[in-house]
PDB file of C-alpha atoms in Angstrom:
ATOM      1  CA  MET A 292      18.875  -2.707  -2.721  1.00  0.00           C
ATOM      2  CA  ALA A 293      16.683   0.251  -1.830  1.00  0.00           C
ATOM      3  CA  GLY A 294      17.863   2.138   1.216  1.00  0.00           C
ATOM      4  CA  THR A 295      15.574   3.300   3.998  1.00  0.00           C
ATOM      5  CA  THR A 296      15.382   6.819   2.585  1.00  0.00           C
ATOM      6  CA  GLU A 297      14.350   5.510  -0.827  1.00  0.00           C
ATOM      7  CA  LEU A 298      11.684   3.306   0.758  1.00  0.00           C
ATOM      8  CA  GLU A 299      10.388   6.226   2.830  1.00  0.00           C
ATOM      9  CA  ASP A 300      10.195   8.387  -0.293  1.00  0.00           C
ATOM     10  CA  LEU A 301       8.299   5.669  -2.153  1.00  0.00           C
ATOM     11  CA  TYR A 302       5.968   5.126   0.791  1.00  0.00           C
ATOM     12  CA  SER A 303       5.226   8.873   0.789  1.00  0.00           C
ATOM     13  CA  VAL A 304       4.441   8.832  -2.950  1.00  0.00           C
ATOM     14  CA  ILE A 305       2.164   5.808  -2.509  1.00  0.00           C
ATOM     15  CA  GLY A 306       0.312   7.495   0.351  1.00  0.00           C
ATOM     16  CA  GLU A 307      -0.143  10.748  -1.569  1.00  0.00           C
ATOM     17  CA  SER A 308      -1.371   8.877  -4.636  1.00  0.00           C
ATOM     18  CA  ALA A 309      -3.878   6.859  -2.611  1.00  0.00           C
ATOM     19  CA  ARG A 310      -5.279  10.043  -1.081  1.00  0.00           C
ATOM     20  CA  LEU A 311      -6.037  11.320  -4.592  1.00  0.00           C
ATOM     21  CA  VAL A 312      -8.789   8.706  -4.770  1.00  0.00           C
ATOM     22  CA  GLY A 313      -9.896   8.999  -1.145  1.00  0.00           C
ATOM     23  CA  VAL A 314      -7.973   6.052   0.319  1.00  0.00           C
ATOM     24  CA  ASP A 315      -5.731   6.228   3.378  1.00  0.00           C
ATOM     25  CA  ALA A 316      -2.657   4.015   3.197  1.00  0.00           C
ATOM     26  CA  SER A 317      -1.930   1.734   6.137  1.00  0.00           C
ATOM     27  CA  ARG A 318       1.767   1.760   7.014  1.00  0.00           C
ATOM     28  CA  ASP A 319       1.288  -1.615   8.708  1.00  0.00           C
ATOM     29  CA  LYS A 320       0.278  -3.064   5.321  1.00  0.00           C
ATOM     30  CA  VAL A 321       2.541  -1.145   2.937  1.00  0.00           C
ATOM     31  CA  TRP A 322       5.860  -0.949   4.782  1.00  0.00           C
ATOM     32  CA  PRO A 323       6.330  -4.725   5.178  1.00  0.00           C
ATOM     33  CA  VAL A 324       5.837  -5.141   1.403  1.00  0.00           C
ATOM     34  CA  LEU A 325       8.383  -2.436   0.618  1.00  0.00           C
ATOM     35  CA  THR A 326      10.972  -3.992   2.922  1.00  0.00           C
ATOM     36  CA  ALA A 327      10.308  -7.519   1.607  1.00  0.00           C
ATOM     37  CA  TYR A 328      11.009  -6.418  -1.975  1.00  0.00           C
ATOM     38  CA  ARG A 329      13.648  -3.777  -1.250  1.00  0.00           C
ATOM     39  CA  ASP A 330      16.294  -5.703  -3.234  1.00  0.00           C
ATOM     40  CA  VAL A 331      14.267  -5.554  -6.465  1.00  0.00           C
ATOM     41  CA  ILE A 332      12.551  -2.168  -6.139  1.00  0.00           C
ATOM     42  CA  PRO A 333      15.404  -0.142  -7.711  1.00  0.00           C
ATOM     43  CA  GLN A 334      15.143  -2.004 -11.040  1.00  0.00           C
ATOM     44  CA  SER A 335      11.372  -2.563 -10.995  1.00  0.00           C
ATOM     45  CA  ALA A 336       8.735  -0.696 -12.913  1.00  0.00           C
ATOM     46  CA  ILE A 337       6.205   0.753 -10.456  1.00  0.00           C
ATOM     47  CA  ALA A 338       2.540   1.423 -11.150  1.00  0.00           C
ATOM     48  CA  PHE A 339      -0.575   2.414  -9.216  1.00  0.00           C
ATOM     49  CA  ARG A 340      -4.087   1.116  -9.833  1.00  0.00           C
ATOM     50  CA  VAL A 341      -7.619   2.040  -8.862  1.00  0.00           C
ATOM     51  CA  GLU A 342     -10.847   0.259  -9.764  1.00  0.00           C
ATOM     52  CA  THR A 343     -14.590   0.563  -9.326  1.00  0.00           C
ATOM     53  CA  SER A 344     -15.344  -3.066  -8.448  1.00  0.00           C
ATOM     54  CA  ALA A 345     -17.085  -4.048  -5.230  1.00  0.00           C
ATOM     55  CA  ARG A 346     -14.147  -6.318  -4.394  1.00  0.00           C
ATOM     56  CA  ARG A 347     -11.360  -3.710  -4.358  1.00  0.00           C
ATOM     57  CA  GLY A 348     -13.141  -0.421  -4.888  1.00  0.00           C
ATOM     58  CA  ASP A 349     -12.172   0.743  -1.404  1.00  0.00           C
ATOM     59  CA  ASP A 350      -8.460   0.016  -1.846  1.00  0.00           C
ATOM     60  CA  PHE A 351      -5.608   1.462  -3.893  1.00  0.00           C
ATOM     61  CA  SER A 352      -3.181  -0.973  -5.464  1.00  0.00           C
ATOM     62  CA  CYS A 353       0.514  -0.805  -6.234  1.00  0.00           C
ATOM     63  CA  ARG A 354       2.395  -3.042  -8.653  1.00  0.00           C
ATOM     64  CA  PHE A 355       6.061  -3.895  -9.104  1.00  0.00           C
ATOM     65  CA  THR A 356       7.000  -5.545 -12.401  1.00  0.00           C
ATOM     66  CA  MET A 357      10.243  -6.450 -14.156  1.00  0.00           C
ATOM     67  CA  ILE A 358      11.232  -8.466 -11.078  1.00  0.00           C
ATOM     68  CA  PRO A 359      14.088 -10.720 -12.304  1.00  0.00           C
ATOM     69  CA  LYS A 360      13.132 -14.259 -13.212  1.00  0.00           C
ATOM     70  CA  ASP A 361      15.565 -15.703 -10.658  1.00  0.00           C
ATOM     71  CA  VAL A 362      13.630 -14.033  -7.802  1.00  0.00           C
ATOM     72  CA  ASP A 363      10.534 -15.896  -6.586  1.00  0.00           C
ATOM     73  CA  PRO A 364       8.141 -13.159  -5.397  1.00  0.00           C
ATOM     74  CA  TYR A 365       5.776 -15.585  -3.675  1.00  0.00           C
ATOM     75  CA  ALA A 366       8.641 -17.155  -1.719  1.00  0.00           C
ATOM     76  CA  LEU A 367       9.620 -13.649  -0.575  1.00  0.00           C
ATOM     77  CA  ALA A 368       6.033 -12.977   0.495  1.00  0.00           C
ATOM     78  CA  LEU A 369       5.964 -16.169   2.556  1.00  0.00           C
ATOM     79  CA  ALA A 370       9.396 -15.563   4.077  1.00  0.00           C
ATOM     80  CA  ASN A 371       8.381 -12.081   5.176  1.00  0.00           C
ATOM     81  CA  GLY A 372       4.981 -13.031   6.563  1.00  0.00           C
ATOM     82  CA  LEU A 373       3.025 -11.102   3.943  1.00  0.00           C
ATOM     83  CA  THR A 374       0.677 -14.025   3.289  1.00  0.00           C
ATOM     84  CA  PRO A 375      -0.088 -17.214   5.235  1.00  0.00           C
ATOM     85  CA  ARG A 376       1.097 -20.652   4.166  1.00  0.00           C
ATOM     86  CA  THR A 377      -1.774 -22.811   2.929  1.00  0.00           C
ATOM     87  CA  GLY A 378      -2.283 -26.204   1.351  1.00  0.00           C
ATOM     88  CA  HIS A 379      -4.433 -24.729  -1.409  1.00  0.00           C
ATOM     89  CA  PRO A 380      -3.249 -25.295  -5.021  1.00  0.00           C
ATOM     90  CA  VAL A 381      -2.822 -21.531  -5.483  1.00  0.00           C
ATOM     91  CA  ALA A 382       0.170 -21.714  -3.138  1.00  0.00           C
ATOM     92  CA  SER A 383       2.245 -23.886  -5.492  1.00  0.00           C
ATOM     93  CA  LEU A 384       1.050 -22.426  -8.759  1.00  0.00           C
ATOM     94  CA  SER A 385       3.735 -19.786  -9.368  1.00  0.00           C
ATOM     95  CA  ALA A 386       6.575 -22.270  -8.849  1.00  0.00           C
ATOM     96  CA  ASP A 387       4.797 -24.929 -10.921  1.00  0.00           C
ATOM     97  CA  ILE A 388       4.349 -22.520 -13.833  1.00  0.00           C
ATOM     98  CA  ALA A 389       8.006 -21.488 -13.628  1.00  0.00           C
ATOM     99  CA  ALA A 390       8.995 -25.162 -13.801  1.00  0.00           C
ATOM    100  CA  ALA A 391       6.872 -25.758 -16.918  1.00  0.00           C
ATOM    101  CA  CYS A 392       7.153 -22.477 -18.845  1.00  0.00           C
ATOM    102  CA  PRO A 393       9.804 -19.871 -19.723  1.00  0.00           C
ATOM    103  CA  ILE A 394       9.581 -16.810 -17.468  1.00  0.00           C
ATOM    104  CA  ASP A 395      10.600 -13.361 -18.680  1.00  0.00           C
ATOM    105  CA  ASN A 396       9.971 -11.550 -15.391  1.00  0.00           C
ATOM    106  CA  TYR A 397       7.636 -11.442 -12.399  1.00  0.00           C
ATOM    107  CA  GLY A 398       5.261  -8.931 -10.872  1.00  0.00           C
ATOM    108  CA  VAL A 399       3.652  -8.296  -7.492  1.00  0.00           C
ATOM    109  CA  ASP A 400       0.453  -6.475  -6.482  1.00  0.00           C
ATOM    110  CA  PHE A 401      -0.441  -5.130  -3.056  1.00  0.00           C
ATOM    111  CA  GLY A 402      -3.134  -2.844  -1.685  1.00  0.00           C
ATOM    112  CA  VAL A 403      -2.504   0.055   0.676  1.00  0.00           C
ATOM    113  CA  VAL A 404      -5.406  -1.220   2.793  1.00  0.00           C
ATOM    114  CA  GLY A 405      -5.331  -4.975   2.184  1.00  0.00           C
ATOM    115  CA  GLY A 406      -1.590  -5.588   1.779  1.00  0.00           C
ATOM    116  CA  PHE A 407      -0.010  -8.263  -0.438  1.00  0.00           C
ATOM    117  CA  THR A 408      -2.466  -9.853  -2.871  1.00  0.00           C
ATOM    118  CA  LYS A 409      -1.006 -11.188  -6.150  1.00  0.00           C
ATOM    119  CA  THR A 410       1.968 -12.359  -8.149  1.00  0.00           C
ATOM    120  CA  PHE A 411       2.337 -12.402 -11.935  1.00  0.00           C
ATOM    121  CA  GLN A 412       4.415 -14.499 -14.306  1.00  0.00           C
ATOM    122  CA  PHE A 413       5.267 -12.777 -17.602  1.00  0.00           C
ATOM    123  CA  PHE A 414       6.241 -15.015 -20.515  1.00  0.00           C
ATOM    124  CA  PRO A 415       8.650 -13.805 -23.217  1.00  0.00           C
ATOM    125  CA  PRO A 416       6.637 -11.900 -25.848  1.00  0.00           C
ATOM    126  CA  ASP A 417       8.212 -14.049 -28.567  1.00  0.00           C
ATOM    127  CA  ASP A 418       7.357 -17.262 -26.709  1.00  0.00           C
ATOM    128  CA  LEU A 419       3.700 -16.986 -25.707  1.00  0.00           C
ATOM    129  CA  GLN A 420       2.406 -20.146 -24.090  1.00  0.00           C
ATOM    130  CA  PRO A 421      -0.400 -22.518 -25.135  1.00  0.00           C
ATOM    131  CA  VAL A 422      -3.361 -23.225 -22.903  1.00  0.00           C
ATOM    132  CA  SER A 423      -2.560 -26.936 -23.176  1.00  0.00           C
ATOM    133  CA  THR A 424       0.819 -26.495 -21.447  1.00  0.00           C
ATOM    134  CA  LEU A 425      -0.739 -24.629 -18.544  1.00  0.00           C
ATOM    135  CA  ALA A 426      -3.698 -27.009 -18.307  1.00  0.00           C
ATOM    136  CA  ASP A 427      -1.295 -29.915 -17.814  1.00  0.00           C
ATOM    137  CA  ILE A 428       0.000 -28.359 -14.585  1.00  0.00           C
ATOM    138  CA  ALA A 429      -1.694 -30.164 -11.708  1.00  0.00           C
ATOM    139  CA  ALA A 430      -2.287 -27.038  -9.605  1.00  0.00           C
ATOM    140  CA  VAL A 431      -4.012 -25.104 -12.416  1.00  0.00           C
ATOM    141  CA  PRO A 432      -7.806 -24.877 -12.011  1.00  0.00           C
ATOM    142  CA  PRO A 433      -9.594 -27.531 -14.118  1.00  0.00           C
ATOM    143  CA  ALA A 434     -11.673 -24.669 -15.535  1.00  0.00           C
ATOM    144  CA  LEU A 435      -8.790 -23.740 -17.829  1.00  0.00           C
ATOM    145  CA  ALA A 436      -8.948 -27.059 -19.680  1.00  0.00           C
ATOM    146  CA  GLU A 437     -12.742 -27.088 -19.597  1.00  0.00           C
ATOM    147  CA  ASN A 438     -12.809 -23.768 -21.448  1.00  0.00           C
ATOM    148  CA  SER A 439     -10.270 -24.838 -24.082  1.00  0.00           C
ATOM    149  CA  PRO A 440     -12.887 -24.839 -26.880  1.00  0.00           C
ATOM    150  CA  PHE A 441     -13.737 -21.219 -26.026  1.00  0.00           C
ATOM    151  CA  PHE A 442     -10.094 -20.132 -26.252  1.00  0.00           C
ATOM    152  CA  ALA A 443      -9.598 -22.012 -29.529  1.00  0.00           C
ATOM    153  CA  ARG A 444     -12.762 -20.540 -31.011  1.00  0.00           C
ATOM    154  CA  HIS A 445     -11.429 -17.015 -30.504  1.00  0.00           C
ATOM    155  CA  GLY A 446      -7.887 -17.672 -31.690  1.00  0.00           C
ATOM    156  CA  VAL A 447      -6.060 -17.389 -28.366  1.00  0.00           C
ATOM    157  CA  ALA A 448      -5.380 -21.022 -27.425  1.00  0.00           C
ATOM    158  CA  ASP A 449      -1.635 -20.554 -27.970  1.00  0.00           C
ATOM    159  CA  GLN A 450      -1.416 -16.878 -27.018  1.00  0.00           C
ATOM    160  CA  VAL A 451      -1.021 -16.767 -23.220  1.00  0.00           C
ATOM    161  CA  ALA A 452       1.127 -13.708 -22.430  1.00  0.00           C
ATOM    162  CA  LEU A 453       1.115 -13.878 -18.637  1.00  0.00           C
ATOM    163  CA  THR A 454      -0.613 -15.420 -15.669  1.00  0.00           C
ATOM    164  CA  GLY A 455      -1.484 -14.142 -12.224  1.00  0.00           C
ATOM    165  CA  MET A 456      -2.739 -15.529  -8.988  1.00  0.00           C
ATOM    166  CA  ASP A 457      -4.739 -13.820  -6.256  1.00  0.00           C
ATOM    167  CA  TYR A 458      -3.800 -15.490  -2.975  1.00  0.00           C
ATOM    168  CA  GLU A 459      -6.486 -13.714  -0.963  1.00  0.00           C
ATOM    169  CA  HIS A 460      -9.413 -14.704  -3.183  1.00  0.00           C
ATOM    170  CA  ARG A 461      -7.814 -17.894  -4.544  1.00  0.00           C
ATOM    171  CA  THR A 462      -8.312 -17.089  -8.187  1.00  0.00           C
ATOM    172  CA  PHE A 463      -6.175 -17.534 -11.295  1.00  0.00           C
ATOM    173  CA  ASN A 464      -5.881 -15.002 -14.123  1.00  0.00           C
ATOM    174  CA  VAL A 465      -4.820 -15.950 -17.656  1.00  0.00           C
ATOM    175  CA  TYR A 466      -3.956 -13.098 -20.041  1.00  0.00           C
ATOM    176  CA  PHE A 467      -4.323 -13.627 -23.780  1.00  0.00           C
ATOM    177  CA  LYS A 468      -3.100 -11.660 -26.756  1.00  0.00           C
ATOM    178  CA  THR A 469      -5.856 -11.643 -29.388  1.00  0.00           C
ATOM    179  CA  PRO A 470      -5.370 -11.917 -33.166  1.00  0.00           C
ATOM    180  CA  ASP A 471      -4.631  -8.625 -34.912  1.00  0.00           C
ATOM    181  CA  GLY A 472      -7.785  -6.553 -35.273  1.00  0.00           C
ATOM    182  CA  TYR A 473     -10.024  -9.197 -33.696  1.00  0.00           C
ATOM    183  CA  LEU A 474     -11.423  -6.989 -30.950  1.00  0.00           C
ATOM    184  CA  ARG A 475     -12.127  -4.119 -33.321  1.00  0.00           C
ATOM    185  CA  GLU A 476     -15.161  -6.056 -34.517  1.00  0.00           C
ATOM    186  CA  PRO A 477     -18.083  -5.596 -32.089  1.00  0.00           C
ATOM    187  CA  LYS A 478     -19.548  -8.931 -33.167  1.00  0.00           C
ATOM    188  CA  ASN A 479     -16.406 -10.719 -31.974  1.00  0.00           C
ATOM    189  CA  VAL A 480     -16.499  -8.987 -28.585  1.00  0.00           C
ATOM    190  CA  ALA A 481     -20.199  -9.788 -28.225  1.00  0.00           C
ATOM    191  CA  ALA A 482     -19.502 -13.432 -29.121  1.00  0.00           C
ATOM    192  CA  ILE A 483     -16.701 -13.675 -26.553  1.00  0.00           C
ATOM    193  CA  LEU A 484     -19.013 -12.453 -23.803  1.00  0.00           C
ATOM    194  CA  SER A 485     -21.954 -14.558 -24.940  1.00  0.00           C
ATOM    195  CA  ASP A 486     -19.826 -17.710 -25.051  1.00  0.00           C
ATOM    196  CA  ILE A 487     -19.037 -17.412 -21.335  1.00  0.00           C
ATOM    197  CA  ASP A 488     -22.497 -16.232 -20.251  1.00  0.00           C
ATOM    198  CA  MET A 489     -21.553 -12.631 -19.521  1.00  0.00           C
ATOM    199  CA  PRO A 490     -23.993  -9.723 -20.008  1.00  0.00           C
ATOM    200  CA  GLU A 491     -24.242  -8.041 -23.398  1.00  0.00           C
ATOM    201  CA  PRO A 492     -21.469  -5.444 -23.748  1.00  0.00           C
ATOM    202  CA  SER A 493     -22.154  -1.775 -23.203  1.00  0.00           C
ATOM    203  CA  ASP A 494     -21.170   0.756 -25.851  1.00  0.00           C
ATOM    204  CA  GLN A 495     -18.356   1.804 -23.535  1.00  0.00           C
ATOM    205  CA  LEU A 496     -16.948  -1.720 -23.378  1.00  0.00           C
ATOM    206  CA  LEU A 497     -17.159  -2.068 -27.170  1.00  0.00           C
ATOM    207  CA  THR A 498     -15.362   1.252 -27.613  1.00  0.00           C
ATOM    208  CA  HIS A 499     -12.670   0.207 -25.199  1.00  0.00           C
ATOM    209  CA  ALA A 500     -12.221  -3.216 -26.787  1.00  0.00           C
ATOM    210  CA  ARG A 501     -11.350  -1.627 -30.137  1.00  0.00           C
ATOM    211  CA  SER A 502      -8.110  -0.361 -28.556  1.00  0.00           C
ATOM    212  CA  ALA A 503      -7.396  -3.501 -26.549  1.00  0.00           C
ATOM    213  CA  GLY A 504      -4.707  -5.953 -27.560  1.00  0.00           C
ATOM    214  CA  GLY A 505      -6.147  -8.783 -25.522  1.00  0.00           C
ATOM    215  CA  PHE A 506      -8.203  -9.921 -22.593  1.00  0.00           C
ATOM    216  CA  TYR A 507      -7.784 -11.919 -19.439  1.00  0.00           C
ATOM    217  CA  VAL A 508     -10.090 -14.338 -17.702  1.00  0.00           C
ATOM    218  CA  THR A 509     -10.457 -15.073 -14.007  1.00  0.00           C
ATOM    219  CA  LEU A 510     -10.888 -18.707 -12.960  1.00  0.00           C
ATOM    220  CA  ASN A 511     -11.134 -20.505  -9.646  1.00  0.00           C
ATOM    221  CA  TRP A 512     -10.934 -24.057  -8.336  1.00  0.00           C
ATOM    222  CA  ASP A 513     -14.621 -24.283  -7.387  1.00  0.00           C
ATOM    223  CA  SER A 514     -16.397 -23.690 -10.688  1.00  0.00           C
ATOM    224  CA  PRO A 515     -15.947 -24.775 -14.312  1.00  0.00           C
ATOM    225  CA  GLY A 516     -16.961 -21.375 -15.661  1.00  0.00           C
ATOM    226  CA  VAL A 517     -15.145 -18.104 -16.301  1.00  0.00           C
ATOM    227  CA  GLN A 518     -15.766 -15.809 -13.349  1.00  0.00           C
ATOM    228  CA  ARG A 519     -14.789 -12.522 -15.024  1.00  0.00           C
ATOM    229  CA  ILE A 520     -13.272 -11.261 -18.242  1.00  0.00           C
ATOM    230  CA  CYS A 521     -11.348  -8.049 -18.655  1.00  0.00           C
ATOM    231  CA  PHE A 522     -10.160  -6.162 -21.746  1.00  0.00           C
ATOM    232  CA  SER A 523      -6.965  -4.113 -21.385  1.00  0.00           C
ATOM    233  CA  ALA A 524      -5.433  -1.364 -23.509  1.00  0.00           C
ATOM    234  CA  MET A 525      -2.260   0.675 -23.121  1.00  0.00           C
ATOM    235  CA  THR A 526      -2.965   4.354 -23.740  1.00  0.00           C
ATOM    236  CA  ALA A 527      -1.691   7.870 -23.149  1.00  0.00           C
ATOM    237  CA  ASP A 528      -5.283   9.107 -22.744  1.00  0.00           C
ATOM    238  CA  PRO A 529      -7.671   6.912 -20.721  1.00  0.00           C
ATOM    239  CA  SER A 530     -10.734   8.892 -21.785  1.00  0.00           C
ATOM    240  CA  ALA A 531      -9.972   8.159 -25.444  1.00  0.00           C
ATOM    241  CA  VAL A 532     -10.447   4.412 -24.967  1.00  0.00           C
ATOM    242  CA  THR A 533     -13.608   4.717 -22.873  1.00  0.00           C
ATOM    243  CA  GLY A 534     -15.693   6.749 -25.272  1.00  0.00           C
ATOM    244  CA  GLY A 535     -15.074   9.963 -23.346  1.00  0.00           C
ATOM    245  CA  ARG A 536     -16.642   8.614 -20.150  1.00  0.00           C
ATOM    246  CA  ILE A 537     -14.433   8.043 -17.151  1.00  0.00           C
ATOM    247  CA  GLU A 538     -15.295   7.320 -13.534  1.00  0.00           C
ATOM    248  CA  PRO A 539     -14.466  10.151 -11.059  1.00  0.00           C
ATOM    249  CA  ARG A 540     -11.947   8.155  -8.984  1.00  0.00           C
ATOM    250  CA  ILE A 541     -10.247   6.904 -12.124  1.00  0.00           C
ATOM    251  CA  GLU A 542     -10.158  10.427 -13.545  1.00  0.00           C
ATOM    252  CA  GLN A 543      -8.423  11.649 -10.387  1.00  0.00           C
ATOM    253  CA  LEU A 544      -5.643   9.138 -10.875  1.00  0.00           C
ATOM    254  CA  ALA A 545      -5.398   9.823 -14.610  1.00  0.00           C
ATOM    255  CA  ARG A 546      -5.087  13.570 -14.106  1.00  0.00           C
ATOM    256  CA  ASN A 547      -2.998  13.784 -10.958  1.00  0.00           C
ATOM    257  CA  ALA A 548      -0.960  10.620 -10.438  1.00  0.00           C
ATOM    258  CA  PRO A 549       2.720  11.407  -9.869  1.00  0.00           C
ATOM    259  CA  SER A 550       5.464  10.280 -12.215  1.00  0.00           C
ATOM    260  CA  ALA A 551       9.116   9.525 -11.603  1.00  0.00           C
ATOM    261  CA  ASP A 552       9.802   9.869 -15.342  1.00  0.00           C
ATOM    262  CA  PRO A 553       9.919  13.644 -15.952  1.00  0.00           C
ATOM    263  CA  GLY A 554       9.417  14.573 -19.565  1.00  0.00           C
ATOM    264  CA  ALA A 555       8.335  11.083 -20.613  1.00  0.00           C
ATOM    265  CA  GLU A 556       4.955  10.513 -22.213  1.00  0.00           C
ATOM    266  CA  ARG A 557       2.493   9.346 -19.592  1.00  0.00           C
ATOM    267  CA  ARG A 558       1.395   5.729 -19.986  1.00  0.00           C
ATOM    268  CA  PHE A 559      -1.669   4.019 -18.566  1.00  0.00           C
ATOM    269  CA  ILE A 560      -3.334   0.652 -18.922  1.00  0.00           C
ATOM    270  CA  ALA A 561      -7.107   1.021 -18.987  1.00  0.00           C
ATOM    271  CA  TYR A 562      -9.358  -1.959 -18.269  1.00  0.00           C
ATOM    272  CA  VAL A 563     -13.048  -2.722 -18.658  1.00  0.00           C
ATOM    273  CA  ALA A 564     -14.211  -5.900 -16.935  1.00  0.00           C
ATOM    274  CA  SER A 565     -17.408  -7.870 -17.342  1.00  0.00           C
ATOM    275  CA  SER A 566     -18.876 -10.209 -14.748  1.00  0.00           C
ATOM    276  CA  PRO A 567     -22.336 -11.649 -14.097  1.00  0.00           C
ATOM    277  CA  ALA A 568     -22.898  -8.651 -11.793  1.00  0.00           C
ATOM    278  CA  GLY A 569     -22.109  -6.151 -14.560  1.00  0.00           C
ATOM    279  CA  GLU A 570     -19.186  -4.078 -15.823  1.00  0.00           C
ATOM    280  CA  TYR A 571     -16.535  -2.156 -13.913  1.00  0.00           C
ATOM    281  CA  PHE A 572     -13.414  -0.199 -14.699  1.00  0.00           C
ATOM    282  CA  LYS A 573      -9.774  -0.121 -13.681  1.00  0.00           C
ATOM    283  CA  LEU A 574      -6.864   2.156 -14.464  1.00  0.00           C
ATOM    284  CA  LEU A 575      -3.181   1.464 -13.956  1.00  0.00           C
ATOM    285  CA  SER A 576      -0.896   4.497 -13.993  1.00  0.00           C
ATOM    286  CA  PHE A 577       2.842   3.989 -14.406  1.00  0.00           C
ATOM    287  CA  TYR A 578       4.835   5.848 -11.772  1.00  0.00           C
ATOM    288  CA  ARG A 579       8.152   4.532 -13.026  1.00  0.00           C
ATOM    289  CA  ALA A 580       7.612   2.980 -16.457  1.00  0.00           C
ATOM    290  CA  GLN A 581      10.997   1.693 -17.487  1.00  0.00           C
ATOM    291  CA  PRO A 582      11.458   1.377 -21.261  1.00  0.00           C
ATOM    292  CA  ASP A 583      11.515  -2.412 -21.032  1.00  0.00           C
ATOM    293  CA  VAL A 584       8.100  -2.639 -19.401  1.00  0.00           C
ATOM    294  CA  VAL A 585       6.528  -0.252 -21.919  1.00  0.00           C
ATOM    295  CA  ARG A 586       8.100  -2.280 -24.739  1.00  0.00           C
ATOM    296  CA  LEU A 587       6.773  -5.521 -23.273  1.00  0.00           C
ATOM    297  CA  TRP A 588       3.240  -4.216 -22.886  1.00  0.00           C
ATOM    298  CA  ARG A 589       3.309  -2.828 -26.411  1.00  0.00           C
ATOM    299  CA  GLU A 590       4.382  -6.215 -27.736  1.00  0.00           C
ATOM    300  CA  TYR A 591       1.746  -8.050 -25.666  1.00  0.00           C
ATOM    301  CA  GLU A 592      -1.039  -5.676 -26.649  1.00  0.00           C
ATOM    302  CA  ASP A 593      -0.092  -4.383 -30.099  1.00  0.00           C
ATOM    303  CA  ASN A 594      -2.866  -5.006 -32.561  1.00  0.00           C
TER     304      ASN A 594
END
């Protein structure tokens, strides 16, 4: 369990990191999350994220991962009043996935402005899950099954590495590991985007995709289509996977984000997303990147 002093120190680091990108942390939003997860914070990996999307461009996100599989992060969020109880399928999805699939560990996202937003379910890297197993879960959006031919066409139908649910926006993310070298071919990336009616990729997205080990799609319960797709790559140098171009707010985090791992090589996960409205960028910076979480991401993303 994290003591009050440890939580105060972490809160201070979160606030300082958010100010790097021009965001003021709300104690009313952040402190309840820290106290709700105080039992798992000491062993969790901790990361900070900023993005340029219209949806969360004015927030600064924090993520805890490596939460033990016997701890239900959504149940903790409900018990501590971090999110309201609803009858929407998203509310049962984490527990339903845990009942149907092997869980390696969990994760949680929260914004310093918006508060608690997401949970994640990481599958063992040697036991990636098939789309068919997830599609059979009643609470999963029908869009997953409806896009099965798309996933099969690009070799990822049995390569689900993790899932995530956004309780605020009621969306479902499915993260796929792609076949070795698949995203290094621009024609494959262009075909992926074309198949789901996304805009043609920019040179920056194509450059980024060459370093990516996979992609994730965003689905909802109201539409059969893919809402967004995002390519992710672990890197020590975010500018190297974006063709030398990097957004100012993302550069601030990349250059100045604090680290609790002195002497360790800095690790980031860089993202380029495509939606009908265009492309945007995200960067996750590990504050405390425990060896296990780096190993897991390498195994999920290694191409």
